[in-house]
Amino acid sequence: MSPYGDKGWKIMKRGGVRVTKVFKTKKEALEYSKTLCKNQEAVIFIQRKDGSFQDVKNYRDE
């Protein structure tokens, strides 16, 4: 999950080249990411607007 210029926040698979989905707010992107990752036992890497990493959420063991 990372900033997407003026468009908002984007969701992408790690190592992917295509954007999965774009959201206007970071909150909306995080909600969607949580649902997606819980279904796939994945990890969310959350970036700040400056590109640095804010947090990592692990849903592999849940």
mmCIF file with all atom_site columns, C-alpha atoms in Angstrom:
data_model
loop_
_atom_site.group_PDB
_atom_site.id
_atom_site.type_symbol
_atom_site.label_atom_id
_atom_site.label_alt_id
_atom_site.label_comp_id
_atom_site.label_asym_id
_atom_site.label_entity_id
_atom_site.label_seq_id
_atom_site.pdbx_PDB_ins_code
_atom_site.Cartn_x
_atom_site.Cartn_y
_atom_site.Cartn_z
_atom_site.occupancy
_atom_site.B_iso_or_equiv
_atom_site.pdbx_formal_charge
_atom_site.auth_seq_id
_atom_site.auth_comp_id
_atom_site.auth_asym_id
_atom_site.auth_atom_id
_atom_site.pdbx_PDB_model_num
ATOM 1  C CA . MET A 1 1  ? 0.000   0.000   0.000   1.00 0.00 ? 1  MET A CA 1
ATOM 2  C CA . SER A 1 2  ? 1.607   3.232   -1.129  1.00 0.00 ? 2  SER A CA 1
ATOM 3  C CA . PRO A 1 3  ? 0.874   6.777   -2.273  1.00 0.00 ? 3  PRO A CA 1
ATOM 4  C CA . TYR A 1 4  ? -0.194  7.162   -5.908  1.00 0.00 ? 4  TYR A CA 1
ATOM 5  C CA . GLY A 1 5  ? 0.500   10.793  -6.726  1.00 0.00 ? 5  GLY A CA 1
ATOM 6  C CA . ASP A 1 6  ? -2.602  12.993  -6.797  1.00 0.00 ? 6  ASP A CA 1
ATOM 7  C CA . LYS A 1 7  ? -4.846  9.931   -7.265  1.00 0.00 ? 7  LYS A CA 1
ATOM 8  C CA . GLY A 1 8  ? -4.653  8.753   -3.651  1.00 0.00 ? 8  GLY A CA 1
ATOM 9  C CA . TRP A 1 9  ? -3.383  5.366   -2.457  1.00 0.00 ? 9  TRP A CA 1
ATOM 10 C CA . LYS A 1 10 ? -2.659  2.241   -4.485  1.00 0.00 ? 10 LYS A CA 1
ATOM 11 C CA . ILE A 1 11 ? -2.695  -1.450  -3.676  1.00 0.00 ? 11 ILE A CA 1
ATOM 12 C CA . MET A 1 12 ? -0.243  -3.702  -5.511  1.00 0.00 ? 12 MET A CA 1
ATOM 13 C CA . LYS A 1 13 ? 1.045   -7.232  -5.117  1.00 0.00 ? 13 LYS A CA 1
ATOM 14 C CA . ARG A 1 14 ? 4.650   -7.357  -3.978  1.00 0.00 ? 14 ARG A CA 1
ATOM 15 C CA . GLY A 1 15 ? 6.893   -7.377  -7.027  1.00 0.00 ? 15 GLY A CA 1
ATOM 16 C CA . GLY A 1 16 ? 3.919   -6.641  -9.267  1.00 0.00 ? 16 GLY A CA 1
ATOM 17 C CA . VAL A 1 17 ? 3.808   -4.041  -12.012 1.00 0.00 ? 17 VAL A CA 1
ATOM 18 C CA . ARG A 1 18 ? 0.046   -3.502  -12.147 1.00 0.00 ? 18 ARG A CA 1
ATOM 19 C CA . VAL A 1 19 ? -1.965  -1.528  -9.638  1.00 0.00 ? 19 VAL A CA 1
ATOM 20 C CA . THR A 1 20 ? -4.670  -3.736  -8.106  1.00 0.00 ? 20 THR A CA 1
ATOM 21 C CA . LYS A 1 21 ? -6.900  -0.902  -6.913  1.00 0.00 ? 21 LYS A CA 1
ATOM 22 C CA . VAL A 1 22 ? -6.755  2.850   -6.157  1.00 0.00 ? 22 VAL A CA 1
ATOM 23 C CA . PHE A 1 23 ? -8.423  4.629   -3.218  1.00 0.00 ? 23 PHE A CA 1
ATOM 24 C CA . LYS A 1 24 ? -8.894  8.306   -2.422  1.00 0.00 ? 24 LYS A CA 1
ATOM 25 C CA . THR A 1 25 ? -7.880  7.876   1.228   1.00 0.00 ? 25 THR A CA 1
ATOM 26 C CA . LYS A 1 26 ? -5.271  5.864   3.081   1.00 0.00 ? 26 LYS A CA 1
ATOM 27 C CA . LYS A 1 27 ? -7.973  4.608   5.449   1.00 0.00 ? 27 LYS A CA 1
ATOM 28 C CA . GLU A 1 28 ? -10.013 3.127   2.573   1.00 0.00 ? 28 GLU A CA 1
ATOM 29 C CA . ALA A 1 29 ? -6.903  1.486   1.125   1.00 0.00 ? 29 ALA A CA 1
ATOM 30 C CA . LEU A 1 30 ? -5.995  -0.039  4.483   1.00 0.00 ? 30 LEU A CA 1
ATOM 31 C CA . GLU A 1 31 ? -9.511  -1.441  5.032   1.00 0.00 ? 31 GLU A CA 1
ATOM 32 C CA . TYR A 1 32 ? -9.456  -3.095  1.596   1.00 0.00 ? 32 TYR A CA 1
ATOM 33 C CA . SER A 1 33 ? -5.913  -4.383  2.125   1.00 0.00 ? 33 SER A CA 1
ATOM 34 C CA . LYS A 1 34 ? -6.834  -5.992  5.440   1.00 0.00 ? 34 LYS A CA 1
ATOM 35 C CA . THR A 1 35 ? -9.736  -7.869  3.863   1.00 0.00 ? 35 THR A CA 1
ATOM 36 C CA . LEU A 1 36 ? -7.634  -8.960  0.909   1.00 0.00 ? 36 LEU A CA 1
ATOM 37 C CA . CYS A 1 37 ? -4.712  -10.123 3.046   1.00 0.00 ? 37 CYS A CA 1
ATOM 38 C CA . LYS A 1 38 ? -6.810  -12.018 5.574   1.00 0.00 ? 38 LYS A CA 1
ATOM 39 C CA . ASN A 1 39 ? -8.313  -14.039 2.721   1.00 0.00 ? 39 ASN A CA 1
ATOM 40 C CA . GLN A 1 40 ? -4.874  -14.790 1.271   1.00 0.00 ? 40 GLN A CA 1
ATOM 41 C CA . GLU A 1 41 ? -2.746  -15.010 4.444   1.00 0.00 ? 41 GLU A CA 1
ATOM 42 C CA . ALA A 1 42 ? -0.511  -12.187 3.251   1.00 0.00 ? 42 ALA A CA 1
ATOM 43 C CA . VAL A 1 43 ? 1.412   -9.171  4.545   1.00 0.00 ? 43 VAL A CA 1
ATOM 44 C CA . ILE A 1 44 ? 0.645   -5.455  4.093   1.00 0.00 ? 44 ILE A CA 1
ATOM 45 C CA . PHE A 1 45 ? 3.578   -3.064  3.725   1.00 0.00 ? 45 PHE A CA 1
ATOM 46 C CA . ILE A 1 46 ? 2.268   0.434   4.512   1.00 0.00 ? 46 ILE A CA 1
ATOM 47 C CA . GLN A 1 47 ? 4.169   3.436   3.192   1.00 0.00 ? 47 GLN A CA 1
ATOM 48 C CA . ARG A 1 48 ? 3.975   7.106   4.096   1.00 0.00 ? 48 ARG A CA 1
ATOM 49 C CA . LYS A 1 49 ? 3.514   9.810   1.475   1.00 0.00 ? 49 LYS A CA 1
ATOM 50 C CA . ASP A 1 50 ? 7.280   10.398  1.474   1.00 0.00 ? 50 ASP A CA 1
ATOM 51 C CA . GLY A 1 51 ? 7.860   6.737   0.498   1.00 0.00 ? 51 GLY A CA 1
ATOM 52 C CA . SER A 1 52 ? 9.297   5.590   3.831   1.00 0.00 ? 52 SER A CA 1
ATOM 53 C CA . PHE A 1 53 ? 7.688   2.589   5.504   1.00 0.00 ? 53 PHE A CA 1
ATOM 54 C CA . GLN A 1 54 ? 5.210   3.281   8.281   1.00 0.00 ? 54 GLN A CA 1
ATOM 55 C CA . ASP A 1 55 ? 4.179   -0.236  9.294   1.00 0.00 ? 55 ASP A CA 1
ATOM 56 C CA . VAL A 1 56 ? 3.950   -3.897  8.317   1.00 0.00 ? 56 VAL A CA 1
ATOM 57 C CA . LYS A 1 57 ? 0.823   -5.938  9.086   1.00 0.00 ? 57 LYS A CA 1
ATOM 58 C CA . ASN A 1 58 ? 1.216   -9.722  9.028   1.00 0.00 ? 58 ASN A CA 1
ATOM 59 C CA . TYR A 1 59 ? -1.897  -11.817 8.383   1.00 0.00 ? 59 TYR A CA 1
ATOM 60 C CA . ARG A 1 60 ? -0.083  -15.093 7.643   1.00 0.00 ? 60 ARG A CA 1
ATOM 61 C CA . ASP A 1 61 ? -0.534  -16.604 11.088  1.00 0.00 ? 61 ASP A CA 1
ATOM 62 C CA . GLU A 1 62 ? -4.133  -15.582 11.757  1.00 0.00 ? 62 GLU A CA 1
#
